[in-house]
Short mmCIF file of C-alpha atoms in Angstrom, two decimals:
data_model
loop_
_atom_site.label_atom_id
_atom_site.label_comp_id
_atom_site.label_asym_id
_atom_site.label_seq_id
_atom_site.Cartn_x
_atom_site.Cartn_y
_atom_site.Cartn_z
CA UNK A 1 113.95 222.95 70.88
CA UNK A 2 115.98 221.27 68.37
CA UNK A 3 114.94 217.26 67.30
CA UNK A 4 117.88 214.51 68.19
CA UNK A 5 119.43 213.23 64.82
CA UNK A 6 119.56 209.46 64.11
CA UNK A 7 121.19 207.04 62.23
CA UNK A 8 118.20 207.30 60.07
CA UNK A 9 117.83 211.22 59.73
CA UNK A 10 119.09 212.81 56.56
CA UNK A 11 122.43 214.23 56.56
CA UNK A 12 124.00 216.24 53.30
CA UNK A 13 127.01 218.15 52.09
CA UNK A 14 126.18 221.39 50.75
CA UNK A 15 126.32 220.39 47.13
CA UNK A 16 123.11 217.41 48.37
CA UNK A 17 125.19 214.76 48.04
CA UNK A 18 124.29 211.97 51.21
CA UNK A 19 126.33 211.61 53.96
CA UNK A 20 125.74 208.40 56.11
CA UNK A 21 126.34 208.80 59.51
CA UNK A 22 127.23 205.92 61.81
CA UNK A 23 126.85 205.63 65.40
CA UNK A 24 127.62 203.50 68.64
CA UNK A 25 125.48 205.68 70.71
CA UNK A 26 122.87 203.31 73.18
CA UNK A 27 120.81 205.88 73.16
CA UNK A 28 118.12 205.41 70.40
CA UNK A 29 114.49 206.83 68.67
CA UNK A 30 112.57 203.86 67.19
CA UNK A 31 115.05 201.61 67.20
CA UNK A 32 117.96 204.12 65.76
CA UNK A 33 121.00 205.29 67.28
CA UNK A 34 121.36 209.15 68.00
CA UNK A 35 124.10 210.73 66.42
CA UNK A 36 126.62 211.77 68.47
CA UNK A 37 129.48 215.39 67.89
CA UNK A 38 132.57 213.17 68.66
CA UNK A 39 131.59 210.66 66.29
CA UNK A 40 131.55 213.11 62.97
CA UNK A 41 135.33 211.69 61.82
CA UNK A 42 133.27 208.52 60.94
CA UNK A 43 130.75 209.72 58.73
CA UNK A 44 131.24 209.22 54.68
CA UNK A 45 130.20 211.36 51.99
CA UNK A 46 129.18 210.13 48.85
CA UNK A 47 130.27 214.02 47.18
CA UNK A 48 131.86 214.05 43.84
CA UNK A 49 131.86 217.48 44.06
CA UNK A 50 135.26 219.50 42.39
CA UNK A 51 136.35 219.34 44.45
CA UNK A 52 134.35 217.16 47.14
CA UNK A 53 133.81 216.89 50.31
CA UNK A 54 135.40 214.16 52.45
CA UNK A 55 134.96 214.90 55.96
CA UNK A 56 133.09 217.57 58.66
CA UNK A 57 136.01 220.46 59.51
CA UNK A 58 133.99 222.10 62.71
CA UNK A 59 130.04 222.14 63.59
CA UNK A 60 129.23 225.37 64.35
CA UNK A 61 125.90 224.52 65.56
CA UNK A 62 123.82 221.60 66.54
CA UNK A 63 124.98 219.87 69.26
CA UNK A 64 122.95 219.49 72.45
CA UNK A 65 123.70 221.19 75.35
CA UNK A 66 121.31 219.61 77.94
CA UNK A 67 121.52 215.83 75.76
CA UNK A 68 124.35 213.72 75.72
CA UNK A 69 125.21 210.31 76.30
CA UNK A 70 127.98 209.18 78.05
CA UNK A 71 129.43 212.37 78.52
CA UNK A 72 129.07 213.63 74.48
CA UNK A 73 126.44 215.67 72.82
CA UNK A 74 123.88 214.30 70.87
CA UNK A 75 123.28 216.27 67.51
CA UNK A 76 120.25 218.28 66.59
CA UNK A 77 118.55 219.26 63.44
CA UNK A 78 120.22 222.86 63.89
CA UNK A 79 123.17 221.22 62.65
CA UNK A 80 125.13 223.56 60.56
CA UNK A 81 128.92 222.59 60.01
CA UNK A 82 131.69 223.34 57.58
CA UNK A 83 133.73 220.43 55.58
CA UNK A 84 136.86 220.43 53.67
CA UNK A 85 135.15 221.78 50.37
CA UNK A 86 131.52 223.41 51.66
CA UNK A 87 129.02 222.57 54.68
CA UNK A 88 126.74 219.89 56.09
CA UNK A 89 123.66 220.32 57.34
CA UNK A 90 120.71 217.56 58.14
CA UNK A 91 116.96 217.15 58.77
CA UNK A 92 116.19 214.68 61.67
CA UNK A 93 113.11 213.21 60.30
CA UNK A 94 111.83 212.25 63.56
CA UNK A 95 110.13 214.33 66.22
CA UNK A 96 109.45 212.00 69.26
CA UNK A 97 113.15 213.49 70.70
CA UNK A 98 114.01 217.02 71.10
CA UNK A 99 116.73 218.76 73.22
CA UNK A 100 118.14 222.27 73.56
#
């Protein structure tokens, strides 16, 4: 089992720049919103990579298959997705929420 990712977990491009990560999700771990697949086209990457990376392509893995909220999957710490100039990958950096 796989940890839900949060608003607060640590997301980064494959050259470690941050990404942050909004969500609207009501579901939430201590107070912060899960992050949910359909909502990836939000997140912003601080890269300055040559060249960087902007935005998440596909997620290849990481999203829940048993988890979701209102019809979407929550993402896991498995995450492991491709962007328009590398990957992303994150560590949830909470453990009171896991999912397969």
């Amino acid at each position: 089992m796989s940890n839900a990712l949060t608003i607060s977990s640590t997301v980064t491009c494959s050259h470690q720049f941050p990404v942050t990560a909004p969500s609207t999700a009501k579901l939430s771990v201590s107070g912060s919103p899960v992050l949910l697949q359909n909502q990836t086209a939000q997140w912003v990457f601080a890269c300055t990579n040559n060249p960087p990376c902007k935005s998440v392509s596909a997620l290849a893995t990481g999203s829940a298959s048993k988890l979701s909220v209102g019809g979407v999957a929550v993402l896991l710490d498995s995450l492991n997705g491709t962007t328009n100039a590398g990957s992303v990958s994150a560590v949830a950096g909470q453990a009171k929420l896991s999912a397969a």
